[in-house]
Tab-separated table of C-alpha atoms in Angstrom:
chain	number	residue	atom	x	y	z
A	37	UNK	CA	0.000	0.000	0.000
A	38	UNK	CA	2.812	2.316	0.895
A	39	UNK	CA	4.614	1.472	-2.361
A	40	UNK	CA	1.463	2.344	-4.289
A	41	UNK	CA	1.173	5.609	-2.402
A	42	UNK	CA	4.762	6.419	-3.283
A	43	UNK	CA	4.054	5.622	-6.950
A	44	UNK	CA	1.052	7.954	-6.856
A	45	UNK	CA	3.285	10.570	-5.243
A	46	UNK	CA	5.867	10.211	-7.996
A	47	UNK	CA	3.177	10.486	-10.644
A	48	UNK	CA	1.689	13.600	-9.074
A	49	UNK	CA	5.153	15.091	-8.619
A	50	UNK	CA	5.800	14.567	-12.326
A	51	UNK	CA	2.438	16.121	-13.145
A	52	UNK	CA	3.183	19.174	-11.066
A	53	UNK	CA	6.762	19.538	-12.286
A	54	UNK	CA	5.727	19.300	-15.925
A	55	UNK	CA	2.328	20.921	-15.743
A	56	UNK	CA	2.977	24.063	-13.746
A	57	UNK	CA	4.647	26.599	-15.970
A	58	UNK	CA	5.659	30.037	-14.858
A	59	UNK	CA	5.945	32.319	-17.860
A	60	UNK	CA	8.212	35.286	-17.089
A	61	UNK	CA	7.294	38.811	-18.142
A	62	UNK	CA	8.533	39.536	-21.640
A	63	UNK	CA	7.884	36.032	-22.908
A	64	UNK	CA	4.932	34.150	-24.331
A	65	UNK	CA	4.897	30.365	-24.551
A	66	UNK	CA	3.044	28.619	-27.316
A	67	UNK	CA	1.103	25.536	-26.243
A	68	UNK	CA	0.841	22.490	-28.489
A	69	UNK	CA	-1.700	19.701	-28.147
A	70	UNK	CA	-0.091	16.570	-29.590
A	71	UNK	CA	2.219	18.819	-31.605
A	72	UNK	CA	-0.496	21.105	-32.942
A	73	UNK	CA	-0.597	24.712	-31.832
A	74	UNK	CA	-3.626	25.561	-29.735
A	75	UNK	CA	-2.953	28.589	-27.575
A	76	UNK	CA	-0.440	31.007	-26.142
A	77	UNK	CA	0.454	31.288	-22.489
A	78	UNK	CA	0.693	34.849	-21.199
A	79	UNK	CA	3.204	35.859	-18.507
A	80	UNK	CA	2.291	34.474	-15.116
A	81	UNK	CA	1.438	31.060	-13.758
A	82	UNK	CA	0.094	28.615	-16.302
A	83	UNK	CA	-1.157	25.080	-15.960
A	84	UNK	CA	-1.267	22.418	-18.598
A	85	UNK	CA	-1.914	18.710	-18.633
A	86	UNK	CA	1.521	17.254	-19.334
A	87	UNK	CA	0.577	14.162	-21.376
A	88	UNK	CA	-1.571	16.067	-23.835
A	89	UNK	CA	-0.260	19.595	-23.867
A	90	UNK	CA	3.303	20.710	-24.274
A	91	UNK	CA	5.086	24.026	-24.338
A	92	UNK	CA	6.134	24.511	-27.952
A	93	UNK	CA	8.196	27.665	-28.326
A	94	UNK	CA	9.270	30.231	-25.818
A	95	UNK	CA	8.871	33.458	-27.713
A	96	UNK	CA	10.658	36.605	-26.601
A	97	UNK	CA	8.122	39.417	-26.812
A	98	UNK	CA	10.610	42.167	-26.024
A	99	UNK	CA	12.098	44.448	-28.608
A	100	UNK	CA	15.271	42.840	-29.915
A	101	UNK	CA	18.332	44.127	-31.687
A	102	UNK	CA	20.078	42.433	-34.568
A	103	UNK	CA	23.402	43.502	-35.947
A	104	UNK	CA	23.709	43.855	-39.684
A	105	UNK	CA	27.284	42.838	-40.287
A	106	UNK	CA	29.376	45.010	-42.620
A	107	UNK	CA	28.667	44.106	-46.206
A	108	UNK	CA	29.616	45.367	-49.630
A	109	UNK	CA	27.018	47.276	-51.577
A	110	UNK	CA	27.403	48.847	-54.988
A	111	UNK	CA	25.801	52.237	-55.419
A	112	UNK	CA	24.076	53.523	-58.536
A	113	UNK	CA	27.278	55.295	-59.596
A	114	UNK	CA	29.309	52.092	-59.190
A	115	UNK	CA	31.091	52.824	-55.931
A	116	UNK	CA	31.848	49.862	-53.704
A	117	UNK	CA	30.814	50.746	-50.181
A	118	UNK	CA	30.942	48.845	-46.905
A	119	UNK	CA	27.781	49.334	-44.920
A	120	UNK	CA	26.608	48.083	-41.524
A	121	UNK	CA	23.774	48.816	-39.152
A	122	UNK	CA	21.310	47.526	-36.597
A	123	UNK	CA	17.728	46.313	-36.787
A	124	UNK	CA	15.213	46.584	-33.989
A	125	UNK	CA	12.286	44.245	-34.168
A	126	UNK	CA	9.587	42.943	-31.888
A	127	UNK	CA	7.316	39.915	-32.003
A	128	UNK	CA	3.652	40.793	-31.686
A	129	UNK	CA	2.088	37.485	-32.623
A	130	UNK	CA	3.917	34.610	-30.942
A	131	UNK	CA	2.058	31.912	-32.841
A	132	UNK	CA	2.939	33.329	-36.253
A	133	UNK	CA	6.514	34.025	-35.233
A	134	UNK	CA	6.869	30.421	-34.055
A	135	UNK	CA	5.226	28.519	-36.862
A	136	UNK	CA	5.026	30.755	-39.946
A	137	UNK	CA	8.776	31.006	-40.300
A	138	UNK	CA	11.625	28.839	-39.160
A	139	UNK	CA	14.625	30.623	-37.744
A	140	UNK	CA	13.075	34.035	-37.460
A	141	UNK	CA	16.253	36.022	-36.773
A	142	UNK	CA	18.012	34.539	-39.757
A	143	UNK	CA	15.033	35.317	-41.949
A	144	UNK	CA	14.761	38.920	-40.781
A	145	UNK	CA	18.480	39.514	-41.118
A	146	UNK	CA	18.626	38.187	-44.658
A	147	UNK	CA	15.555	40.107	-45.668
A	148	UNK	CA	17.054	43.322	-44.331
A	149	UNK	CA	20.425	42.695	-45.955
A	150	UNK	CA	19.049	42.006	-49.418
A	151	UNK	CA	16.712	44.988	-49.256
A	152	UNK	CA	19.477	47.209	-47.985
A	153	UNK	CA	21.526	46.196	-50.998
A	154	UNK	CA	18.737	46.950	-53.412
A	155	UNK	CA	17.915	50.316	-51.821
A	156	UNK	CA	21.592	51.350	-51.820
A	157	UNK	CA	21.962	50.149	-55.401
A	158	UNK	CA	19.356	52.663	-56.461
A	159	UNK	CA	21.133	55.609	-54.853
A	160	UNK	CA	24.203	57.596	-55.771
A	161	UNK	CA	27.104	57.663	-53.322
A	162	UNK	CA	26.646	61.293	-52.259
A	163	UNK	CA	22.978	60.664	-51.613
A	164	UNK	CA	23.814	57.507	-49.681
A	165	UNK	CA	26.206	59.354	-47.405
A	166	UNK	CA	23.864	62.227	-46.669
A	167	UNK	CA	20.512	60.426	-46.384
A	168	UNK	CA	21.081	57.571	-43.923
A	169	UNK	CA	17.789	57.953	-42.111
A	170	UNK	CA	15.969	57.889	-45.413
A	171	UNK	CA	17.640	54.609	-46.362
A	172	UNK	CA	16.551	53.127	-43.056
A	173	UNK	CA	12.955	54.189	-43.567
A	174	UNK	CA	12.892	52.887	-47.140
A	175	UNK	CA	14.262	49.503	-46.125
A	176	UNK	CA	11.807	49.382	-43.254
A	177	UNK	CA	8.741	49.971	-45.399
A	178	UNK	CA	9.758	47.206	-47.806
A	179	UNK	CA	10.640	44.725	-45.076
A	180	UNK	CA	7.523	45.516	-43.093
A	181	UNK	CA	5.328	43.912	-45.727
A	182	UNK	CA	7.182	40.619	-45.474
A	183	UNK	CA	7.524	40.490	-41.719
A	184	UNK	CA	3.819	41.203	-41.222
A	185	UNK	CA	3.151	37.605	-42.208
A	186	UNK	CA	5.463	36.435	-39.418
A	187	UNK	CA	3.706	38.417	-36.697
A	188	UNK	CA	6.796	40.529	-36.378
A	189	UNK	CA	7.206	44.282	-36.668
A	190	UNK	CA	10.523	45.731	-37.707
A	191	UNK	CA	10.528	48.926	-35.716
A	192	UNK	CA	13.724	50.558	-36.812
A	193	UNK	CA	16.522	50.075	-39.290
A	194	UNK	CA	19.525	52.198	-38.432
A	195	UNK	CA	22.550	52.546	-40.676
A	196	UNK	CA	25.583	52.675	-38.417
A	197	UNK	CA	28.470	53.162	-40.741
A	198	UNK	CA	28.985	53.785	-44.436
A	199	UNK	CA	32.565	53.293	-45.437
A	200	UNK	CA	33.682	54.085	-48.987
A	201	UNK	CA	36.981	52.547	-50.164
A	202	UNK	CA	40.175	54.346	-49.115
A	203	UNK	CA	41.109	55.781	-52.506
A	204	UNK	CA	37.625	57.143	-52.876
A	205	UNK	CA	37.887	58.840	-49.490
A	206	UNK	CA	41.194	60.337	-50.604
A	207	UNK	CA	39.608	61.631	-53.784
A	208	UNK	CA	36.730	63.069	-51.781
A	209	UNK	CA	39.144	64.864	-49.506
A	210	UNK	CA	41.024	66.235	-52.499
A	211	UNK	CA	37.774	67.447	-53.993
A	212	UNK	CA	36.875	69.088	-50.721
A	213	UNK	CA	40.247	70.821	-50.441
A	214	UNK	CA	40.086	72.041	-54.027
A	215	UNK	CA	36.588	73.296	-53.439
A	216	UNK	CA	37.687	75.258	-50.391
A	217	UNK	CA	40.738	76.666	-52.160
A	218	UNK	CA	38.580	77.776	-55.040
A	219	UNK	CA	36.284	79.499	-52.616
A	220	UNK	CA	39.206	81.191	-50.874
A	221	UNK	CA	40.630	82.482	-54.149
A	222	UNK	CA	37.296	83.751	-55.285
A	223	UNK	CA	36.795	85.514	-51.991
A	224	UNK	CA	40.224	87.088	-52.211
A	225	UNK	CA	39.741	88.436	-55.731
A	226	UNK	CA	36.286	89.601	-54.789
A	227	UNK	CA	37.911	91.567	-52.001
A	228	UNK	CA	40.467	93.114	-54.311
A	229	UNK	CA	37.813	94.100	-56.773
A	230	UNK	CA	35.745	95.654	-54.010
A	231	UNK	CA	38.776	97.554	-52.712
A	232	UNK	CA	39.584	98.977	-56.131
A	233	UNK	CA	36.014	99.981	-56.738
A	234	UNK	CA	35.897	101.692	-53.388
A	235	UNK	CA	39.151	103.503	-54.041
A	236	UNK	CA	37.957	104.745	-57.405
A	237	UNK	CA	34.722	105.848	-55.891
A	238	UNK	CA	36.603	107.686	-53.194
A	239	UNK	CA	38.712	109.479	-55.777
A	240	UNK	CA	35.676	110.365	-57.767
A	241	UNK	CA	33.951	111.772	-54.717
A	242	UNK	CA	37.057	113.697	-53.729
A	243	UNK	CA	37.344	115.219	-57.212
A	244	UNK	CA	33.699	116.147	-57.091
A	245	UNK	CA	34.117	117.720	-53.709
A	246	UNK	CA	37.240	119.608	-54.796
A	247	UNK	CA	35.490	120.960	-57.842
A	248	UNK	CA	32.582	121.939	-55.701
A	249	UNK	CA	34.908	123.692	-53.278
A	250	UNK	CA	36.522	125.610	-56.117
A	251	UNK	CA	33.153	126.566	-57.392
A	252	UNK	CA	32.105	127.684	-53.935
A	253	UNK	CA	35.326	129.676	-53.591
A	254	UNK	CA	34.804	131.315	-56.912
A	255	UNK	CA	31.259	132.092	-55.938
A	256	UNK	CA	32.355	133.567	-52.666
A	257	UNK	CA	35.068	135.537	-54.419
A	258	UNK	CA	32.579	136.795	-56.919
A	259	UNK	CA	30.192	137.699	-54.175
A	260	UNK	CA	32.899	139.507	-52.238
A	261	UNK	CA	33.990	141.392	-55.319
A	262	UNK	CA	30.395	142.185	-56.019
A	263	UNK	CA	29.915	143.445	-52.508
A	264	UNK	CA	33.072	145.492	-52.683
A	265	UNK	CA	32.154	146.981	-56.014
A	266	UNK	CA	28.693	147.611	-54.668
A	267	UNK	CA	30.170	149.326	-51.706
A	268	UNK	CA	32.435	151.289	-53.959
A	269	UNK	CA	29.561	152.229	-56.206
A	270	UNK	CA	27.470	153.307	-53.279
A	271	UNK	CA	30.240	154.908	-51.288
A	272	UNK	CA	33.720	156.135	-51.958
A	273	UNK	CA	36.669	154.783	-53.904
A	274	UNK	CA	38.673	155.617	-50.864
A	275	UNK	CA	37.253	152.592	-49.110
A	276	UNK	CA	39.160	150.411	-51.519
A	277	UNK	CA	42.266	152.313	-50.848
A	278	UNK	CA	41.770	151.662	-47.175
A	279	UNK	CA	41.786	147.912	-47.702
A	280	UNK	CA	44.822	147.974	-49.910
A	281	UNK	CA	46.685	150.172	-47.445
A	282	UNK	CA	45.822	147.746	-44.632
A	283	UNK	CA	47.268	144.800	-46.513
A	284	UNK	CA	50.383	146.746	-47.338
A	285	UNK	CA	50.991	147.662	-43.778
A	286	UNK	CA	50.367	144.081	-42.641
A	287	UNK	CA	52.906	142.791	-45.093
A	288	UNK	CA	55.402	145.298	-43.868
A	289	UNK	CA	54.698	144.260	-40.318
A	290	UNK	CA	55.575	140.666	-41.216
A	291	UNK	CA	58.898	141.771	-42.522
A	292	UNK	CA	59.556	143.670	-39.411
A	293	UNK	CA	58.639	140.614	-37.307
A	294	UNK	CA	61.408	138.356	-38.609
A	295	UNK	CA	63.982	138.898	-35.875
A	296	UNK	CA	67.099	137.759	-37.740
A	297	UNK	CA	66.956	140.669	-39.999
A	298	UNK	CA	68.166	144.079	-39.067
A	299	UNK	CA	67.460	145.452	-42.461
A	300	UNK	CA	64.248	145.322	-44.275
A	301	UNK	CA	64.273	144.572	-47.902
A	302	UNK	CA	61.681	146.407	-49.737
A	303	UNK	CA	61.003	144.398	-52.816
A	304	UNK	CA	58.051	146.451	-53.603
A	305	UNK	CA	57.860	149.866	-54.910
A	306	UNK	CA	58.110	152.170	-52.024
A	307	UNK	CA	56.180	154.689	-53.857
A	308	UNK	CA	53.162	152.400	-53.608
A	309	UNK	CA	53.550	152.219	-49.880
A	310	UNK	CA	53.976	155.899	-49.684
A	311	UNK	CA	50.968	156.172	-51.882
A	312	UNK	CA	48.992	154.055	-49.483
A	313	UNK	CA	50.077	156.189	-46.585
A	314	UNK	CA	49.074	159.111	-48.711
A	315	UNK	CA	45.709	157.596	-49.253
A	316	UNK	CA	45.250	157.181	-45.529
A	317	UNK	CA	46.115	160.830	-45.281
A	318	UNK	CA	43.445	161.509	-47.774
A	319	UNK	CA	41.022	159.571	-45.622
A	320	UNK	CA	41.942	161.566	-42.640
A	321	UNK	CA	41.395	164.694	-44.535
A	322	UNK	CA	38.059	163.547	-45.745
A	323	UNK	CA	37.063	162.619	-42.211
A	324	UNK	CA	38.174	165.986	-41.032
A	325	UNK	CA	36.198	167.619	-43.764
A	326	UNK	CA	33.126	165.709	-42.722
A	327	UNK	CA	33.438	166.750	-39.123
B	129	UNK	CA	7.932	-0.175	5.144
B	130	UNK	CA	6.269	0.523	8.475
B	131	UNK	CA	9.732	0.930	10.015
B	132	UNK	CA	9.659	4.554	8.878
B	133	UNK	CA	7.735	6.166	11.751
B	134	UNK	CA	6.997	9.763	10.920
B	135	UNK	CA	5.849	12.204	13.559
B	136	UNK	CA	3.396	14.921	12.445
B	137	UNK	CA	5.953	17.683	12.934
B	138	UNK	CA	8.312	15.911	10.511
B	139	UNK	CA	5.750	16.689	7.863
B	140	UNK	CA	5.402	20.242	9.086
B	141	UNK	CA	9.172	20.800	9.052
B	142	UNK	CA	9.338	19.266	5.575
B	143	UNK	CA	6.534	21.550	4.385
B	144	UNK	CA	8.079	24.707	5.806
B	145	UNK	CA	11.460	23.778	4.300
B	146	UNK	CA	9.839	23.305	0.898
B	147	UNK	CA	8.179	26.710	1.236
B	148	UNK	CA	11.541	28.226	2.108
B	149	UNK	CA	13.132	26.492	-0.869
B	150	UNK	CA	10.492	28.030	-3.134
B	151	UNK	CA	11.742	31.467	-2.151
B	152	UNK	CA	15.086	30.623	-3.709
B	153	UNK	CA	13.751	28.815	-6.788
B	154	UNK	CA	11.411	31.319	-8.402
B	155	UNK	CA	9.638	28.740	-10.512
B	156	UNK	CA	6.549	27.856	-8.442
B	157	UNK	CA	7.386	24.155	-8.338
B	158	UNK	CA	7.995	22.962	-4.790
B	159	UNK	CA	5.540	25.271	-3.041
B	160	UNK	CA	2.654	22.914	-3.813
B	161	UNK	CA	4.456	20.059	-2.085
B	162	UNK	CA	4.966	22.393	0.823
B	163	UNK	CA	1.187	22.819	1.116
B	164	UNK	CA	0.757	19.068	0.760
B	165	UNK	CA	3.305	18.309	3.462
B	166	UNK	CA	1.784	20.804	5.894
B	167	UNK	CA	-1.723	19.423	5.319
B	168	UNK	CA	-0.397	15.874	5.747
B	169	UNK	CA	1.224	16.947	9.024
B	170	UNK	CA	-2.019	18.469	10.284
B	171	UNK	CA	-3.895	15.297	9.264
B	172	UNK	CA	-1.438	13.130	11.166
B	173	UNK	CA	-1.769	15.397	14.190
B	174	UNK	CA	-5.569	15.091	14.073
B	175	UNK	CA	-5.598	11.336	13.318
B	176	UNK	CA	-2.434	9.850	14.877
B	177	UNK	CA	-3.344	6.346	13.614
B	178	UNK	CA	-3.071	7.427	9.951
B	179	UNK	CA	-0.876	4.894	8.099
B	180	UNK	CA	2.178	6.057	6.160
B	181	UNK	CA	0.519	5.258	2.806
B	182	UNK	CA	-2.390	7.506	3.791
B	183	UNK	CA	0.000	10.271	4.767
B	184	UNK	CA	1.798	10.055	1.426
B	185	UNK	CA	-1.492	9.988	-0.475
B	186	UNK	CA	-2.728	13.039	1.389
B	187	UNK	CA	0.604	14.727	0.705
B	188	UNK	CA	0.391	13.940	-3.025
B	189	UNK	CA	-3.259	14.753	-3.569
B	190	UNK	CA	-3.236	17.973	-1.567
B	191	UNK	CA	-0.173	19.075	-3.531
B	192	UNK	CA	-2.089	18.551	-6.764
B	193	UNK	CA	-5.277	20.174	-5.493
B	194	UNK	CA	-3.390	23.172	-4.129
B	195	UNK	CA	-2.271	23.986	-7.667
B	196	UNK	CA	-5.858	24.215	-8.864
B	197	UNK	CA	-6.911	25.906	-5.670
B	198	UNK	CA	-4.307	28.555	-6.352
B	199	UNK	CA	-5.770	29.101	-9.799
B	200	UNK	CA	-9.181	29.689	-8.323
B	201	UNK	CA	-7.968	31.809	-5.421
B	202	UNK	CA	-7.592	35.555	-5.419
B	203	UNK	CA	-3.811	35.181	-5.747
B	204	UNK	CA	-4.204	33.998	-9.323
B	205	UNK	CA	-2.944	36.235	-12.138
B	206	UNK	CA	-6.433	36.650	-13.474
B	207	UNK	CA	-7.340	38.435	-10.252
B	208	UNK	CA	-4.149	40.427	-9.715
B	209	UNK	CA	-4.058	43.878	-11.178
B	210	UNK	CA	-0.720	44.771	-12.789
B	211	UNK	CA	0.691	48.293	-12.732
B	212	UNK	CA	1.381	48.124	-16.440
B	213	UNK	CA	-1.045	45.815	-18.170
B	214	UNK	CA	0.274	46.959	-21.566
B	215	UNK	CA	3.866	45.927	-20.902
B	216	UNK	CA	5.144	43.936	-23.901
B	217	UNK	CA	1.816	44.577	-25.500
B	218	UNK	CA	2.619	47.775	-27.241
B	219	UNK	CA	-0.116	47.424	-29.799
B	220	UNK	CA	-2.897	47.634	-27.253
B	221	UNK	CA	-1.447	50.765	-25.732
B	222	UNK	CA	-2.252	52.542	-29.004
B	223	UNK	CA	-5.944	51.712	-28.977
B	224	UNK	CA	-8.147	54.801	-29.206
B	225	UNK	CA	-5.228	57.116	-29.968
B	226	UNK	CA	-5.106	59.320	-33.054
B	227	UNK	CA	-2.312	59.477	-35.615
B	228	UNK	CA	-1.748	60.817	-39.115
B	229	UNK	CA	-1.575	58.723	-42.261
B	230	UNK	CA	1.738	58.986	-44.100
B	231	UNK	CA	0.495	56.941	-47.028
B	232	UNK	CA	-3.016	56.926	-48.370
B	233	UNK	CA	-5.078	53.852	-47.588
B	234	UNK	CA	-5.572	52.204	-50.958
B	235	UNK	CA	-7.467	48.920	-51.230
B	236	UNK	CA	-7.763	48.981	-47.478
B	237	UNK	CA	-4.030	49.145	-46.710
B	238	UNK	CA	-1.834	52.091	-45.861
B	239	UNK	CA	0.811	53.405	-43.511
B	240	UNK	CA	0.799	55.737	-40.562
B	241	UNK	CA	3.570	57.170	-38.446
B	242	UNK	CA	3.643	56.369	-34.739
B	243	UNK	CA	6.589	57.704	-32.808
B	244	UNK	CA	9.595	57.136	-35.028
B	245	UNK	CA	8.456	54.195	-37.105
B	246	UNK	CA	5.883	53.470	-39.749
B	247	UNK	CA	3.047	51.047	-39.046
B	248	UNK	CA	0.830	49.300	-41.532
B	249	UNK	CA	-2.833	50.085	-41.165
B	250	UNK	CA	-6.085	48.685	-42.461
B	251	UNK	CA	-9.291	50.551	-42.966
B	252	UNK	CA	-11.481	52.421	-45.406
B	253	UNK	CA	-9.689	54.186	-48.252
B	254	UNK	CA	-8.508	57.607	-47.099
B	255	UNK	CA	-6.075	60.170	-48.521
B	256	UNK	CA	-2.692	60.550	-46.835
B	257	UNK	CA	-2.467	63.194	-44.140
B	258	UNK	CA	-5.816	62.220	-42.676
B	259	UNK	CA	-6.074	61.912	-38.919
B	260	UNK	CA	-7.165	58.418	-37.981
B	261	UNK	CA	-8.159	56.717	-34.758
B	262	UNK	CA	-6.927	53.224	-33.877
B	263	UNK	CA	-9.938	51.013	-33.308
B	264	UNK	CA	-8.379	47.574	-33.291
B	265	UNK	CA	-5.358	45.374	-33.803
B	266	UNK	CA	-4.842	42.495	-36.195
B	267	UNK	CA	-1.450	40.850	-35.781
B	268	UNK	CA	0.906	43.751	-36.392
B	269	UNK	CA	-1.571	45.798	-38.398
B	270	UNK	CA	-3.678	48.521	-36.871
B	271	UNK	CA	-7.293	48.826	-37.836
B	272	UNK	CA	-8.163	52.502	-38.149
B	273	UNK	CA	-11.150	54.715	-38.733
B	274	UNK	CA	-11.285	58.331	-39.791
B	275	UNK	CA	-11.034	60.454	-36.646
């Protein structure tokens, strides 16, 4: 009786050990009844009858990352480029992911790689280098169609590195340098041109201004003369004489100022000076006459 | 086999040890035997004349029943509310939300942008740029209606 009880115990122990399944968060287990899929176990404690039901696949429901190993692609303009990246995908339908495709990761990776090749083959190198995100999105939309059938969603395709061959990189650098030099030269000559234009403009303005000044001077002169002649016409010729005499005396004064000279040269006709003094005399007289 | 004379507290000790072991093996496997052992111990304490085979049978059967009892009890997953019911179930977290179509729905299939990726959608034909509301999920395809 005890032996039988122990046998029962062993049987029940086996039942419990095989039938109680704890599914951890982030996983779903598919359940097969005699090898045929029936249902999916959600995270938590699950029970199944061990002889009939069996856990089929343990499907990771978390977002997963796959590395796209560096591979050679040929661009539309026939450049050989090494390209690598990462794929993020997530299983949304554990049953499909388990039974619609065998070796899911391998399938996804190959799908991505071939599509990456075809997308890159349709682009020129410059475009490829500058539009990485666009490549990712284009690959994603193509791949999405295929992976839908597997209950999988490719969430992101990121291009990590695009590596053109070394000689091509050298050529690109040369091109870049040349481009910059060209720009520098152009800038320099632009500067020179600007400077010359500015200089010419300055000269032109100066000439204008000088001419204007001369004109102004002439005008002023004319006006002064006019005023003087007006004054003369209205008044007395003697007024003129007064001015002339003043200048004469001033000039004389300058001669007298120079201290190294004891003698004064008179390079002007003394008679004129005398005349001017005479004219002052005349003025005096006139003034006296008036008073 | 009657040489093995078990006292009731042997069962109790065994049960408590199994419970303790369960703490270290987070797989919910030996806890049931812990229940069984404790119940067997209590039975032996109540009925001291219980034969060993009876004790073992009680131990085995109660272990099995406790599993189902657990399922029915309020400790079962079905009755425990999780903080994040949508964890690892990203699709359902989008239900009822509104997004914009990036590709027109033609023949019932199109694309919309959610976050930083494109999702396939199903629904009535609509031009791209339309705001749509997620009404359901089919595999990895959203079912949408015009918002």
